CSV table of C-alpha atoms and ligand atoms in Angstrom, one decimal:
chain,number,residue,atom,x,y,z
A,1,UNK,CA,204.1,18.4,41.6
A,2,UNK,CA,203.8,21.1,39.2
A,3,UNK,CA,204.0,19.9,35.9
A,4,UNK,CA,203.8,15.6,36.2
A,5,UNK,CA,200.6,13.7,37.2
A,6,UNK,CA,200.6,10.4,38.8
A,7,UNK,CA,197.6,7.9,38.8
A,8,UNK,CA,197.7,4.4,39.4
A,9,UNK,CA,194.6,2.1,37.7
A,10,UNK,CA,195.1,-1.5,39.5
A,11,UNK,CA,198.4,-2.5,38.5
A,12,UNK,CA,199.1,0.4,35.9
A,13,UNK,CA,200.6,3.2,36.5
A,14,UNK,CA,200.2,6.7,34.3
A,15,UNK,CA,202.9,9.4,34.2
A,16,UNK,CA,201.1,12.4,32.3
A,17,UNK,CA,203.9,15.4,31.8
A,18,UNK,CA,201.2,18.4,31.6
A,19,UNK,CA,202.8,21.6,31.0
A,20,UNK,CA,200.6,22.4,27.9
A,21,UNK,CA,201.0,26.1,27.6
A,22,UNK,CA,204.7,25.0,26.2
A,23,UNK,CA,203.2,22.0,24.4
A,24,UNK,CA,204.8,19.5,27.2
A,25,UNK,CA,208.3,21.1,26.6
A,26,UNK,CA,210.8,19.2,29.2
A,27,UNK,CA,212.2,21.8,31.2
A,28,UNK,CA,214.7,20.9,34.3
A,29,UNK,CA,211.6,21.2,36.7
A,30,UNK,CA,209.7,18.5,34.6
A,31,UNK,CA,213.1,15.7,34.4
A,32,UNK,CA,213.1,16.6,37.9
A,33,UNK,CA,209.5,15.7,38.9
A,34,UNK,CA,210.0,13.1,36.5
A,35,UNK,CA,212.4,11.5,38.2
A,36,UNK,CA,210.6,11.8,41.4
A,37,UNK,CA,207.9,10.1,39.8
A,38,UNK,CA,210.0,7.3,38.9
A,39,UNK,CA,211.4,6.7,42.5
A,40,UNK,CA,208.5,6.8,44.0
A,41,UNK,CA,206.4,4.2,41.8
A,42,UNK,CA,205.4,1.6,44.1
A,43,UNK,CA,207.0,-1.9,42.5
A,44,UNK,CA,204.9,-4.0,44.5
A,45,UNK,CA,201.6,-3.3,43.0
A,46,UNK,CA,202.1,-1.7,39.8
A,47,UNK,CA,203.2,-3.6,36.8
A,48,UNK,CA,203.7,-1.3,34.0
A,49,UNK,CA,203.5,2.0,33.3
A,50,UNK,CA,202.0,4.7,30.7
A,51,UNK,CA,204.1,7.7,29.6
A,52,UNK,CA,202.2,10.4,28.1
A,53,UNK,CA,201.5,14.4,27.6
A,54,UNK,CA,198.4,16.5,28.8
A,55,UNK,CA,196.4,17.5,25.9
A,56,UNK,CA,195.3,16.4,22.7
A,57,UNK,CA,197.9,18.1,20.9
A,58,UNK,CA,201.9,17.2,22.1
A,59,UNK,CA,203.3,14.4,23.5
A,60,UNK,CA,206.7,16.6,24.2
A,61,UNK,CA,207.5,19.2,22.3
A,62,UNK,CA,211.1,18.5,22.9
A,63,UNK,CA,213.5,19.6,25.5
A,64,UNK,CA,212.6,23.6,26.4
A,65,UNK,CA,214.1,25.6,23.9
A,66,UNK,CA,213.7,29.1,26.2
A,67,UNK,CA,216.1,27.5,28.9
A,68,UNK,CA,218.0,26.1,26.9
A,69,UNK,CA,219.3,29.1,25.1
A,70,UNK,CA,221.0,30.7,27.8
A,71,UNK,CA,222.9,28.4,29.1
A,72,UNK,CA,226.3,28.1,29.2
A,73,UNK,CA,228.8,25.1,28.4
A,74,UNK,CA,228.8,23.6,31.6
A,75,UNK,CA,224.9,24.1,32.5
A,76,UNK,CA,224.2,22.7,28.8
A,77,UNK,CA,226.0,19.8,30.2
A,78,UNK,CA,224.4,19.4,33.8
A,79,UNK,CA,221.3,19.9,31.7
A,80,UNK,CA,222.2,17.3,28.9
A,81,UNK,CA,223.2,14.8,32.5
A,82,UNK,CA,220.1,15.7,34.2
A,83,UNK,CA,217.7,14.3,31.1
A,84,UNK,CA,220.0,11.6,30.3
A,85,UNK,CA,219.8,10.5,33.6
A,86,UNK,CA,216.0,10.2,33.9
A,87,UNK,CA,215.8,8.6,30.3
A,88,UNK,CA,218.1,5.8,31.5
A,89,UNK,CA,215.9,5.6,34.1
A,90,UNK,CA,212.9,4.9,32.2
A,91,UNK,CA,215.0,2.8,30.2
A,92,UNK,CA,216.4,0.2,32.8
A,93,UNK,CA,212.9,1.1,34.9
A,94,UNK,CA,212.5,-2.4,36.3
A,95,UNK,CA,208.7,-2.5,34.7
A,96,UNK,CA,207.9,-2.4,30.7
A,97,UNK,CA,207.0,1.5,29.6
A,98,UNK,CA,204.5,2.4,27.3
A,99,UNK,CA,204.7,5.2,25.7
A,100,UNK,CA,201.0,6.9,24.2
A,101,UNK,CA,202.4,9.2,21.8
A,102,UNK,CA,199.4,11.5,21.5
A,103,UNK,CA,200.6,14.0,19.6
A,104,UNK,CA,204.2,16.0,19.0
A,105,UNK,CA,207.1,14.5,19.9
A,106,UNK,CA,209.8,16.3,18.8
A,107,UNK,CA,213.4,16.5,19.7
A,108,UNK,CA,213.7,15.5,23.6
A,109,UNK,CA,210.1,13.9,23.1
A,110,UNK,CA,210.7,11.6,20.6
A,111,UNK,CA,214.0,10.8,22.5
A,112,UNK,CA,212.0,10.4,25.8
A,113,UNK,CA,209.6,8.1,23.5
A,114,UNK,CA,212.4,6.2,22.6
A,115,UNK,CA,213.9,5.4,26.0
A,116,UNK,CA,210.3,4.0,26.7
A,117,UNK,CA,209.8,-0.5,26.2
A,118,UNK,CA,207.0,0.5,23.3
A,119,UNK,CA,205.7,3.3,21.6
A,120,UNK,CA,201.9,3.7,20.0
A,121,UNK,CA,200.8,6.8,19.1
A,122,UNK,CA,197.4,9.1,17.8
A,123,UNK,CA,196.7,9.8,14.2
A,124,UNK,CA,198.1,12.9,14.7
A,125,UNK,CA,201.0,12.3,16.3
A,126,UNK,CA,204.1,13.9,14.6
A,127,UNK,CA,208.0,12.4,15.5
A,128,UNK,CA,211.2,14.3,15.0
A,129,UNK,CA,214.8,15.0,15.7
A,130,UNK,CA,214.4,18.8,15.0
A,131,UNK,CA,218.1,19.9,16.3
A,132,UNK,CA,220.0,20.2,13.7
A,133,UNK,CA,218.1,22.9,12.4
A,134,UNK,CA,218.7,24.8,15.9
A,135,UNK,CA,222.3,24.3,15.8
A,136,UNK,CA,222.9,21.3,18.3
A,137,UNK,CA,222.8,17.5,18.0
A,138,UNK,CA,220.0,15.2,19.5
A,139,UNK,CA,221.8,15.5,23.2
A,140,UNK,CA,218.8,13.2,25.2
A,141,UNK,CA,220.4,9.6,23.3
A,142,UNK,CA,218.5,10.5,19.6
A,143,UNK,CA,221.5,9.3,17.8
A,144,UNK,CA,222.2,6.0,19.5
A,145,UNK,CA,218.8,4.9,20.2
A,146,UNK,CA,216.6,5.7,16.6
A,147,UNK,CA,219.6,3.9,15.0
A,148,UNK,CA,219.0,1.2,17.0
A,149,UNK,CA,215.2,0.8,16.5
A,150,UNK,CA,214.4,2.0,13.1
A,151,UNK,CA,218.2,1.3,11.7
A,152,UNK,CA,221.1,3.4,11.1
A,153,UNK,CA,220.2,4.6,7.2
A,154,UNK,CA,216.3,5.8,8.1
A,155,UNK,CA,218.0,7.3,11.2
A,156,UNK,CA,220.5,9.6,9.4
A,157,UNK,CA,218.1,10.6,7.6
A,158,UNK,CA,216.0,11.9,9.8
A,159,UNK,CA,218.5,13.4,12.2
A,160,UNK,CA,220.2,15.4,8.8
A,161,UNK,CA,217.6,16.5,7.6
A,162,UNK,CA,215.9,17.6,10.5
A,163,UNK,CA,212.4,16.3,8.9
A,164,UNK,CA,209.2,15.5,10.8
A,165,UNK,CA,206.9,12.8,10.4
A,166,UNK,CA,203.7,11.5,10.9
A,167,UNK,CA,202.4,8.6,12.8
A,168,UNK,CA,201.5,6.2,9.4
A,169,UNK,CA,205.2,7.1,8.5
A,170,UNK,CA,206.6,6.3,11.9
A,171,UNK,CA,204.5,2.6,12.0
A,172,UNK,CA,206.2,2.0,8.9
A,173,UNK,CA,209.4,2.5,9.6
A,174,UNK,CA,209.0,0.5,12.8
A,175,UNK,CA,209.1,3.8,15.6
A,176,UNK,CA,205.9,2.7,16.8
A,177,UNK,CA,204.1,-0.3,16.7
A,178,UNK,CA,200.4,0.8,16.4
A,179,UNK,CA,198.5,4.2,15.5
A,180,UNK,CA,195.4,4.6,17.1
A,181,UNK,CA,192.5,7.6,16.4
A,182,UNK,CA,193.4,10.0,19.7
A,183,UNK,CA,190.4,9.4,21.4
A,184,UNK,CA,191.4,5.4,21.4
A,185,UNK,CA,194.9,6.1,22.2
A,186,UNK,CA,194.6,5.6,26.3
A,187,UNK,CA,191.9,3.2,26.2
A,188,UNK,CA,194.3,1.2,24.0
A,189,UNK,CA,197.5,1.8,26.0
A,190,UNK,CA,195.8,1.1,29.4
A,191,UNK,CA,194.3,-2.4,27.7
A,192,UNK,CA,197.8,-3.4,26.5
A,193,UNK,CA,199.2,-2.0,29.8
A,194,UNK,CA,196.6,-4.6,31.8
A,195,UNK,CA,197.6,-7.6,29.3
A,196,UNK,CA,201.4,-6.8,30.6
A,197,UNK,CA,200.4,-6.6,34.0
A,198,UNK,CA,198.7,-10.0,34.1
A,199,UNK,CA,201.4,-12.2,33.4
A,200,UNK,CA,204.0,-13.3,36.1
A,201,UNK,CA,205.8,-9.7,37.1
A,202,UNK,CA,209.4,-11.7,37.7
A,203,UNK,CA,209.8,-13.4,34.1
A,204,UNK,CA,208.3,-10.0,32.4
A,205,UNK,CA,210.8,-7.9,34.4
A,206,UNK,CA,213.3,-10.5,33.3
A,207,UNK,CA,212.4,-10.5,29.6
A,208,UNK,CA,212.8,-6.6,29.7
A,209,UNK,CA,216.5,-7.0,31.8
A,210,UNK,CA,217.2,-9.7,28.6
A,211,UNK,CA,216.4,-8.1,26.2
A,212,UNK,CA,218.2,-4.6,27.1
A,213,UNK,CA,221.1,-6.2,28.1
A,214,UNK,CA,222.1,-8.5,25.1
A,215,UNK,CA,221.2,-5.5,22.9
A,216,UNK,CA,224.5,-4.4,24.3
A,217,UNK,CA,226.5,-7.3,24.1
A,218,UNK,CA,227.8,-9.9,21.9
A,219,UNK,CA,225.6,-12.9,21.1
A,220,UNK,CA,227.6,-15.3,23.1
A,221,UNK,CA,227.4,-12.9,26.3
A,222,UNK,CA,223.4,-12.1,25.4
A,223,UNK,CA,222.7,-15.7,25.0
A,224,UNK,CA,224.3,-15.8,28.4
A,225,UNK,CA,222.7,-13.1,29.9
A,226,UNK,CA,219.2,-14.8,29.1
A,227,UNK,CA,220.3,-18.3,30.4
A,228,UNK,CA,221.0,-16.6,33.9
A,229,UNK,CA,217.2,-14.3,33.7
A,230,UNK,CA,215.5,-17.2,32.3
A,231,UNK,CA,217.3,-19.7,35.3
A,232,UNK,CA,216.5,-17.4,38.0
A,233,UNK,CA,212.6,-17.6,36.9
A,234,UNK,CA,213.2,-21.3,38.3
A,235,UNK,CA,211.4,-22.2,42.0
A,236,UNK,CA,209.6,-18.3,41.8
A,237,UNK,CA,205.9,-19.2,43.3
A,238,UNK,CA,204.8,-18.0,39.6
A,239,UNK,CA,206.9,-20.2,37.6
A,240,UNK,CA,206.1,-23.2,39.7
A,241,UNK,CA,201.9,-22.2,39.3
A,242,UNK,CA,202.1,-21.6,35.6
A,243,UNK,CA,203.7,-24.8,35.1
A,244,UNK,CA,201.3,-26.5,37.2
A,245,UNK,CA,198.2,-24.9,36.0
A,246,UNK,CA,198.9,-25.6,32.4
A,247,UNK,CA,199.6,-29.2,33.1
A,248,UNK,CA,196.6,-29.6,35.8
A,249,UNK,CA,194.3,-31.3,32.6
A,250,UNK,CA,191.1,-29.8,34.6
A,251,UNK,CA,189.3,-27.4,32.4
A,252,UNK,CA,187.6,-26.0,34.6
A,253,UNK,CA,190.0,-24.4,36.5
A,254,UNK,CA,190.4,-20.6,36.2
A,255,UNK,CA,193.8,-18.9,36.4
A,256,UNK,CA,194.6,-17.2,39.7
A,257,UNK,CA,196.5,-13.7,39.4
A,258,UNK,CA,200.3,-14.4,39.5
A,259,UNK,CA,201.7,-13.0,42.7
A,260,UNK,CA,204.7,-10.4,42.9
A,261,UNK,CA,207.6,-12.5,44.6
B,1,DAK,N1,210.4,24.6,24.1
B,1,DAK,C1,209.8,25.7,24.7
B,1,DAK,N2,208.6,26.1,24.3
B,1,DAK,C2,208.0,25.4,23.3
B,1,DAK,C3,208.6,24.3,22.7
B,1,DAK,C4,209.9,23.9,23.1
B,1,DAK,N3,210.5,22.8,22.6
B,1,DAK,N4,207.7,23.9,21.8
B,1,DAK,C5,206.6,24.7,21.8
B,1,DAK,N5,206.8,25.6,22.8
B,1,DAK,C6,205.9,26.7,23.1
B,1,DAK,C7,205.8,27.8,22.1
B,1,DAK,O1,206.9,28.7,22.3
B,1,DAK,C8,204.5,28.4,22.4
B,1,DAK,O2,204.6,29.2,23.5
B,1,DAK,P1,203.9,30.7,23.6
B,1,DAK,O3,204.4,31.4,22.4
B,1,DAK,O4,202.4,30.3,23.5
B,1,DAK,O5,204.3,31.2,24.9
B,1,DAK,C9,203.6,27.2,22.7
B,1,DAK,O6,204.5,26.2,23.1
B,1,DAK,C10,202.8,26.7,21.6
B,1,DAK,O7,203.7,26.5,20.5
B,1,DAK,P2,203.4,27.1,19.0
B,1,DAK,O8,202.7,28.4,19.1
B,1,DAK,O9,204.8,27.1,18.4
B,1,DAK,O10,202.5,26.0,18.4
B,1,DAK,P3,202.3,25.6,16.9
B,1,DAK,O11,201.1,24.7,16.8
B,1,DAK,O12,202.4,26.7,16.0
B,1,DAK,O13,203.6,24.7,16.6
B,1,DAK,C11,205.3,23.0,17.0
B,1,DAK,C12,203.8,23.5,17.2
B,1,DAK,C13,205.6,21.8,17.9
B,1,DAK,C14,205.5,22.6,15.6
B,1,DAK,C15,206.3,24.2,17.4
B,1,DAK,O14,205.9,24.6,18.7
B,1,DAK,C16,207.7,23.8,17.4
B,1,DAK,O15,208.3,23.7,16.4
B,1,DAK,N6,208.2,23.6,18.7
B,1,DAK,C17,209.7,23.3,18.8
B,1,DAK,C18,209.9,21.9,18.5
B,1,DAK,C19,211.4,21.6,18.6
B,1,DAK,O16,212.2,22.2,17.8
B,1,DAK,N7,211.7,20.7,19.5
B,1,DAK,C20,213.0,20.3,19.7
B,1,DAK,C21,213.7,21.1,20.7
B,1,DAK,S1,215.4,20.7,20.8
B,1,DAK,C22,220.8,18.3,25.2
B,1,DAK,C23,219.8,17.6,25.6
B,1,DAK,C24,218.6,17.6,25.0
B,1,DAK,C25,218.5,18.3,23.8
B,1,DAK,C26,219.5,19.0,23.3
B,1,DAK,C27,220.7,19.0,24.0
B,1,DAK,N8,222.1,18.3,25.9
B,1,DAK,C28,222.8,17.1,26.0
B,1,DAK,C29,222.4,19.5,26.6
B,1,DAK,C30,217.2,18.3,23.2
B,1,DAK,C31,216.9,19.2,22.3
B,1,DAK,C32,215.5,19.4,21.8
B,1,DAK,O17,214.6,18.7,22.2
């Protein structure tokens, strides 16, 4: 692939979008190969996965602002499909995503961020929904899914006025959930990558399914829609040796990796 690296660490996988000479900038080659990426993770050993860009400098610099201004209606559309369709991806990805914001993510990046399980970033790291100022409205899902995690009033906000900001004011307002000095940030990703990967794959691909889907719905149906992920954890080889092992009183024991079912 040209522009998206692939590495798997034990059960860990980590996307890297490396097109620095446009500071990660998500042309339709890069959705492209990110997609490919996605389809060809192998589910049966790896348990999470890193997103992140090449450098020490952008995460994404947003969607590519060069292709983008030449198109026409209908490309700007198959264009608009094409990363909507990947971030979905991401989204409903059967494993948790970490984003490591290490440094801009701007427009289409913070979007791409956002489609991610968790975000943490680098000290430097600088989030934004720039589009306004070029004319256009956040078109990869910025103005349905920063409402929904940072709350519709901070989100209007930042999509009106087009403002940056940095990663002490993204922690606070809830966009990311740690800030880490940039040399720390993929040691620190990987670590909480590993923790996720540990615990019994079917009930944490579950808890992501739960928690996605009764975003969406009513509490009566997302109460229901946990009840049925939470049932069908029941007779899994995993479910059956947690139980046991927390109620086998010998201390000695030491936990045995949880097997994918
Ligand atoms: N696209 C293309 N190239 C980019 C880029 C981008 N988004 N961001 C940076 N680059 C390129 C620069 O043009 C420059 O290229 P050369 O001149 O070296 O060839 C190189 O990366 C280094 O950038 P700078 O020289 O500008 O570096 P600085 O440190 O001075 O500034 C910066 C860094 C991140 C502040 C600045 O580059 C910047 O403001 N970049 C643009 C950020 C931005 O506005 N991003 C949002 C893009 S809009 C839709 C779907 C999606 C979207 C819209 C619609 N539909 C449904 C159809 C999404 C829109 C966006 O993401």
């Amino acid at each position: 692939m040209e522009f998206v690296l692939y590495e798997v660490k034990g059960q860990v996988g980590i996307i890297t979008i490396s097109r620095e000479k446009a500071l990660n900038a998500l042309n339709s080659t890069v959705l492209g190969e990110l997609d490919q990426t996605l389809d060809n993770v192998d589910l049966d050993t790896v348990r999470c996965l890193i997103l992140t860009g090449a450098g020490e400098k952008s995460f994404v610099a947003g969607a590519d602002i060069g292709e983008m201004s030449t198109l026409t209606k209908a490309e700007g559309e198959a264009f608009g499909k094409k990363g909507n369709d990947v971030f979905r991806k991401l989204e409903t990805f059967p494993i948790p995503v970490i984003a490591a914001v290490n440094g801009f993510a701007l427009g289409g990046g913070c979007e791409i961020s956002m489609s991610c399980d968790i975000r943490i970033c680098s000290e430097n790291a600088v989030f934004g929904q720039p589009e306004v100022g070029l004319g256009i409205t956040p078109g990869f899902g910025g103005t349905q899914r920063l409402a929904r995690l940072v709350g519709p009033g901070m989100a209007k906000q930042m999509i009106y006025t087009a403002r940056n900001i940095k990663a002490d004011e993204a922690l606070r307002i809830g966009l990311v959930n740690a800030v880490y000095p940039q040399e720390e940030l993929m040691a620190a990703a990987e670590k909480m990558a590993s923790g996720i990967a540990k615990n019994a794959p079917i009930a944490v691909r579950n808890c992501k399914k739960a928690i996605n889907d009764g975003l969406e719905a009513d509490m009566d149906q997302a109460i229901a829609i946990e009840e049925k992920l939470f049932g069908d954890c029941f007779e899994t080889e995993d479910q059956k040796y947690g139980m046991a092992f927390f109620l086998d009183k010998n201390k000695d024991k030491v936990k045995e990796p949880f097997k994918n079912v």
